[in-house]
C-alpha positions as semicolon CSV with decimal commas, in nm:
position;residue;x (nm);y (nm);z (nm)
1;M;-13,023;-1,282;2,097
2;M;-13,302;-1,334;2,347
3;K;-13,262;-1,557;2,655
4;G;-13,515;-1,808;2,521
5;D;-13,322;-1,836;2,193
6;I;-12,996;-1,890;2,381
7;D;-13,155;-2,158;2,599
8;K;-13,283;-2,333;2,285
9;K;-12,932;-2,331;2,130
10;L;-12,784;-2,474;2,449
11;Q;-13,050;-2,743;2,478
12;Q;-13,000;-2,845;2,113
13;K;-12,643;-2,934;2,210
14;N;-12,755;-3,113;2,530
15;I;-12,622;-2,834;2,752
16;K;-12,829;-2,740;3,056
17;P;-12,890;-2,364;3,051
18;T;-12,747;-2,175;3,348
19;A;-12,706;-1,802;3,400
20;M;-12,331;-1,816;3,329
21;R;-12,372;-2,031;3,017
22;E;-12,635;-1,790;2,885
23;L;-12,408;-1,492;2,952
24;V;-12,100;-1,647;2,787
25;Y;-12,302;-1,760;2,485
26;G;-12,446;-1,409;2,459
27;V;-12,098;-1,254;2,454
28;L;-11,978;-1,490;2,181
29;D;-12,294;-1,437;1,976
30;K;-12,283;-1,057;2,011
31;N;-11,918;-1,026;1,909
32;R;-11,928;-1,268;1,612
33;K;-11,552;-1,318;1,622
34;A;-11,314;-1,544;1,810
35;L;-11,247;-1,422;2,165
36;S;-10,986;-1,521;2,420
37;L;-11,071;-1,618;2,776
38;Y;-10,937;-1,278;2,884
39;E;-11,156;-1,093;2,632
40;I;-11,463;-1,282;2,751
41;E;-11,369;-1,222;3,115
42;Q;-11,353;-0,846;3,051
43;Q;-11,725;-0,847;2,964
44;F;-11,820;-0,935;3,323
45;D;-11,779;-0,788;3,670
46;N;-11,652;-1,020;3,943
47;V;-11,677;-1,351;3,757
48;D;-11,423;-1,619;3,835
49;R;-11,198;-1,701;3,539
50;S;-11,222;-2,075;3,610
51;T;-11,603;-2,057;3,584
52;I;-11,576;-1,903;3,238
53;F;-11,315;-2,159;3,137
54;R;-11,535;-2,448;3,253
55;T;-11,824;-2,300;3,056
56;L;-11,609;-2,277;2,743
57;K;-11,491;-2,636;2,794
58;T;-11,852;-2,755;2,821
59;F;-11,940;-2,564;2,504
60;Q;-11,642;-2,711;2,320
61;D;-11,707;-3,067;2,439
62;N;-12,063;-3,037;2,306
63;L;-11,961;-2,884;1,969
64;L;-12,116;-2,545;2,037
65;I;-11,784;-2,360;1,995
66;H;-11,445;-2,432;1,846
67;S;-11,105;-2,313;1,964
68;V;-10,857;-2,125;1,751
69;D;-10,481;-2,117;1,800
70;D;-10,407;-1,814;1,585
71;G;-10,047;-1,770;1,699
72;S;-10,130;-1,467;1,915
73;G;-10,038;-1,651;2,234
74;A;-10,396;-1,693;2,357
75;V;-10,642;-1,961;2,253
76;K;-10,959;-1,802;2,120
77;Y;-11,313;-1,937;2,100
78;A;-11,583;-1,888;1,837
79;L;-11,936;-2,018;1,792
80;C;-11,982;-2,311;1,556
81;D;-12,249;-2,314;1,286
82;D;-12,564;-2,506;1,378
83;D;-12,469;-2,802;1,156
84;C;-12,104;-2,818;1,269
85;T;-11,966;-3,154;1,378
86;C;-11,609;-3,023;1,425
87;S;-11,493;-3,268;1,160
88;L;-11,259;-3,224;0,865
89;D;-11,553;-3,090;0,664
90;D;-11,599;-2,804;0,911
91;L;-11,243;-2,669;0,893
92;H;-11,213;-2,308;0,781
93;Y;-10,959;-2,028;0,770
94;H;-10,920;-1,775;1,049
95;F;-10,796;-1,419;0,994
96;L;-10,579;-1,256;1,262
97;C;-10,549;-0,879;1,233
98;T;-10,192;-0,789;1,322
99;K;-10,298;-0,438;1,430
100;C;-10,598;-0,491;1,659
101;G;-10,547;-0,860;1,738
102;Q;-10,902;-0,962;1,648
103;T;-10,956;-1,306;1,495
104;H;-11,239;-1,371;1,250
105;C;-11,371;-1,697;1,102
106;L;-11,358;-1,702;0,721
107;K;-11,596;-1,983;0,632
108;N;-11,641;-1,918;0,260
109;I;-11,281;-1,979;0,151
110;P;-11,223;-2,342;0,046
111;I;-10,957;-2,538;0,234
112;P;-10,733;-2,736;-0,002
113;A;-10,758;-3,113;0,033
114;V;-10,453;-3,281;0,185
115;D;-10,387;-3,651;0,137
116;L;-10,178;-3,767;0,429
117;P;-9,926;-4,046;0,373
118;E;-10,024;-4,392;0,488
119;G;-9,995;-4,435;0,863
120;F;-10,064;-4,066;0,940
121;N;-10,397;-3,990;1,109
122;F;-10,558;-3,645;1,105
123;E;-10,646;-3,496;1,444
124;N;-10,664;-3,121;1,397
125;A;-10,543;-2,836;1,179
126;N;-10,522;-2,457;1,208
127;F;-10,544;-2,234;0,905
128;V;-10,457;-1,875;0,997
129;I;-10,417;-1,581;0,761
130;K;-10,249;-1,275;0,912
131;G;-10,292;-0,921;0,789
132;T;-10,494;-0,606;0,850
133;C;-10,872;-0,612;0,893
134;P;-11,101;-0,356;0,723
135;N;-11,147;-0,160;1,049
136;C;-10,769;-0,108;1,086
137;Q;-10,702;-0,006;0,726
138;G;-10,701;0,362;0,653
């Protein structure tokens, strides 16, 4: 994705483009899978981890990315669709490959509806399928 396109995506979410924000967005866009802070950090030379974390927090606060707790021990981050509001309607499954550790968003599998008992309020949910990805099979 070109710098101008990245800047446009950031501005659509009311995020001021900076060099670091452009770089982090570029890494997430290029990989098209959920990445941990460590995996993102490995893409750069001499970048402070806290700077990357603050960038991810800004992206998450502005609904540009969502976080995934896939049970691997590290929170991972993936780009949201353009129309995502991070609401119940945007929930989707994630697939964690038990061989390579990569996590992928599976957006075309319907999430079953859950009616919570009275007095219970929904905040968040994680739907993780574990198995072997196509690259690790064979």
